[in-house]
GROMACS .gro file of C-alpha atoms in nm:
model
  128
    1MET     CA    1   0.491  -6.673   3.953
    2SER     CA    2   0.465  -6.307   4.053
    3LYS     CA    3   0.541  -6.041   3.797
    4ARG     CA    4   0.817  -5.785   3.840
    5ASP     CA    5   0.729  -5.422   3.887
    6TYR     CA    6   0.697  -5.261   3.540
    7TYR     CA    7   0.910  -4.965   3.644
    8ASP     CA    8   1.187  -5.204   3.752
    9VAL     CA    9   1.157  -5.397   3.425
   10LEU     CA   10   1.232  -5.080   3.228
   11GLY     CA   11   1.474  -4.943   3.486
   12VAL     CA   12   1.296  -4.610   3.532
   13ALA     CA   13   1.163  -4.415   3.830
   14ARG     CA   14   0.790  -4.403   3.902
   15ASN     CA   15   0.782  -4.037   3.797
   16ALA     CA   16   0.960  -4.102   3.463
   17SER     CA   17   0.846  -3.892   3.168
   18ASP     CA   18   0.703  -4.043   2.850
   19GLU     CA   19   1.035  -3.971   2.678
   20ASP     CA   20   1.229  -4.151   2.953
   21LEU     CA   21   0.995  -4.451   2.920
   22LYS     CA   22   1.044  -4.460   2.545
   23LYS     CA   23   1.424  -4.445   2.573
   24ALA     CA   24   1.432  -4.717   2.838
   25TYR     CA   25   1.199  -4.936   2.633
   26ARG     CA   26   1.403  -4.898   2.316
   27ARG     CA   27   1.725  -4.977   2.502
   28SER     CA   28   1.578  -5.286   2.670
   29ALA     CA   29   1.396  -5.408   2.358
   30MET     CA   30   1.710  -5.384   2.146
   31LYS     CA   31   1.915  -5.564   2.412
   32HIS     CA   32   1.671  -5.854   2.445
   33GLN     CA   33   1.540  -5.866   2.086
   34PRO     CA   34   1.496  -6.238   1.996
   35ASP     CA   35   1.660  -6.192   1.653
   36ARG     CA   36   1.975  -6.065   1.825
   37ASN     CA   37   1.967  -6.352   2.076
   38PRO     CA   38   1.861  -6.661   1.878
   39GLY     CA   39   1.782  -6.962   2.094
   40ASP     CA   40   1.798  -6.763   2.420
   41ALA     CA   41   1.465  -6.823   2.593
   42GLY     CA   42   1.562  -6.583   2.872
   43ALA     CA   43   1.614  -6.298   2.627
   44GLU     CA   44   1.280  -6.372   2.462
   45ALA     CA   45   1.103  -6.369   2.799
   46ALA     CA   46   1.276  -6.042   2.894
   47PHE     CA   47   1.175  -5.889   2.558
   48LYS     CA   48   0.811  -5.982   2.616
   49GLU     CA   49   0.826  -5.851   2.971
   50CYS     CA   50   0.967  -5.513   2.866
   51LYS     CA   51   0.712  -5.490   2.583
   52GLU     CA   52   0.428  -5.557   2.829
   53ALA     CA   53   0.567  -5.301   3.074
   54TYR     CA   54   0.596  -5.034   2.805
   55GLU     CA   55   0.245  -5.099   2.673
   56VAL     CA   56   0.102  -5.033   3.018
   57LEU     CA   57   0.324  -4.744   3.126
   58SER     CA   58   0.311  -4.554   2.795
   59ASP     CA   59  -0.071  -4.535   2.808
   60GLY     CA   60  -0.183  -4.269   3.055
   61GLY     CA   61  -0.500  -4.448   3.164
   62LYS     CA   62  -0.335  -4.787   3.202
   63ARG     CA   63  -0.044  -4.628   3.388
   64ARG     CA   64  -0.280  -4.463   3.639
   65MET     CA   65  -0.456  -4.797   3.694
   66TYR     CA   66  -0.121  -4.974   3.738
   67ASP     CA   67   0.003  -4.709   3.982
   68GLN     CA   68  -0.313  -4.750   4.191
   69HIS     CA   69  -0.365  -5.127   4.175
   70GLY     CA   70  -0.046  -5.285   4.041
   71HIS     CA   71  -0.073  -5.599   3.830
   72ALA     CA   72  -0.415  -5.677   3.981
   73ALA     CA   73  -0.561  -5.397   3.765
   74PHE     CA   74  -0.506  -5.611   3.454
   75GLU     CA   75  -0.607  -5.953   3.578
   76HIS     CA   76  -0.937  -6.102   3.463
   77GLY     CA   77  -1.238  -5.921   3.594
   78MET     CA   78  -1.075  -5.585   3.663
   79GLY     CA   79  -1.016  -5.287   3.441
   80GLY     CA   80  -1.273  -5.393   3.185
   81GLY     CA   81  -1.242  -5.500   2.827
   82ASN     CA   82  -0.909  -5.549   2.660
   83ALA     CA   83  -0.726  -5.289   2.864
   84GLY     CA   84  -0.475  -5.536   2.999
   85PRO     CA   85  -0.165  -5.677   2.842
   86GLY     CA   86  -0.340  -6.007   2.766
   87PHE     CA   87  -0.454  -5.881   2.423
   88GLY     CA   88  -0.799  -6.043   2.457
   89GLY     CA   89  -0.933  -5.923   2.122
   90ALA     CA   90  -0.666  -5.682   2.005
   91ASP     CA   91  -0.562  -5.661   1.642
   92MET     CA   92  -0.212  -5.808   1.617
   93GLY     CA   93  -0.130  -5.573   1.329
   94ASP     CA   94  -0.193  -5.277   1.557
   95ILE     CA   95   0.021  -5.429   1.831
   96PHE     CA   96   0.320  -5.499   1.606
   97GLY     CA   97   0.279  -5.163   1.432
   98ASP     CA   98   0.290  -4.984   1.765
   99ILE     CA   99   0.589  -5.182   1.888
  100PHE     CA  100   0.807  -5.167   1.580
  101GLY     CA  101   0.690  -4.819   1.485
  102ASN     CA  102   0.809  -4.693   1.823
  103ILE     CA  103   1.142  -4.877   1.804
  104PHE     CA  104   1.232  -4.761   1.456
  105GLY     CA  105   1.095  -4.408   1.476
  106GLY     CA  106   0.780  -4.458   1.271
  107GLY     CA  107   0.444  -4.344   1.391
  108ALA     CA  108   0.120  -4.533   1.414
  109ARG     CA  109  -0.044  -4.579   1.078
  110GLN     CA  110  -0.347  -4.373   0.995
  111GLN     CA  111  -0.673  -4.560   0.987
  112GLY     CA  112  -1.043  -4.490   0.999
  113PRO     CA  113  -1.269  -4.540   1.295
  114ARG     CA  114  -1.247  -4.876   1.467
  115ARG     CA  115  -1.533  -5.117   1.440
  116GLY     CA  116  -1.738  -5.148   1.758
  117ALA     CA  117  -1.827  -5.472   1.931
  118ASP     CA  118  -2.100  -5.688   1.776
  119ILE     CA  119  -2.437  -5.686   1.945
  120GLY     CA  120  -2.663  -5.990   1.938
  121TYR     CA  121  -3.033  -6.002   2.021
  122MET     CA  122  -3.290  -6.282   1.995
  123MET     CA  123  -3.645  -6.187   1.894
  124GLU     CA  124  -3.949  -6.363   1.759
  125LEU     CA  125  -4.146  -6.223   1.467
  126ASP     CA  126  -4.482  -6.334   1.331
  127LEU     CA  127  -4.491  -6.303   0.953
  128GLU     CA  128  -4.848  -6.257   0.828
   0.00000   0.00000   0.00000
């Protein structure tokens, strides 16, 4: 199944400002929020789709990649790391904090530096 254009999902023009994106996302998220539409699988799918669209379009780097390559920029093997909306190793607390913080006017919580990726190396040592 092909994905809809993220700009169409949010109902904004390709040159929409960050503020326009935020307004469109809030409007769409509130309309399709699963708690407001219990048992409606279509609303849940639409909510997830608008969340995914906003996560890409609200990030300058991801938006540039999407504008150049479309959805292919976030498929496996392109874009590198966890840049895509698949949340490969993302912290779910950060994701929900960003989503609900944006909807209800709160900002992202303050936190220290993020932990880097683990590095593994095999070596042999002679103990004498």
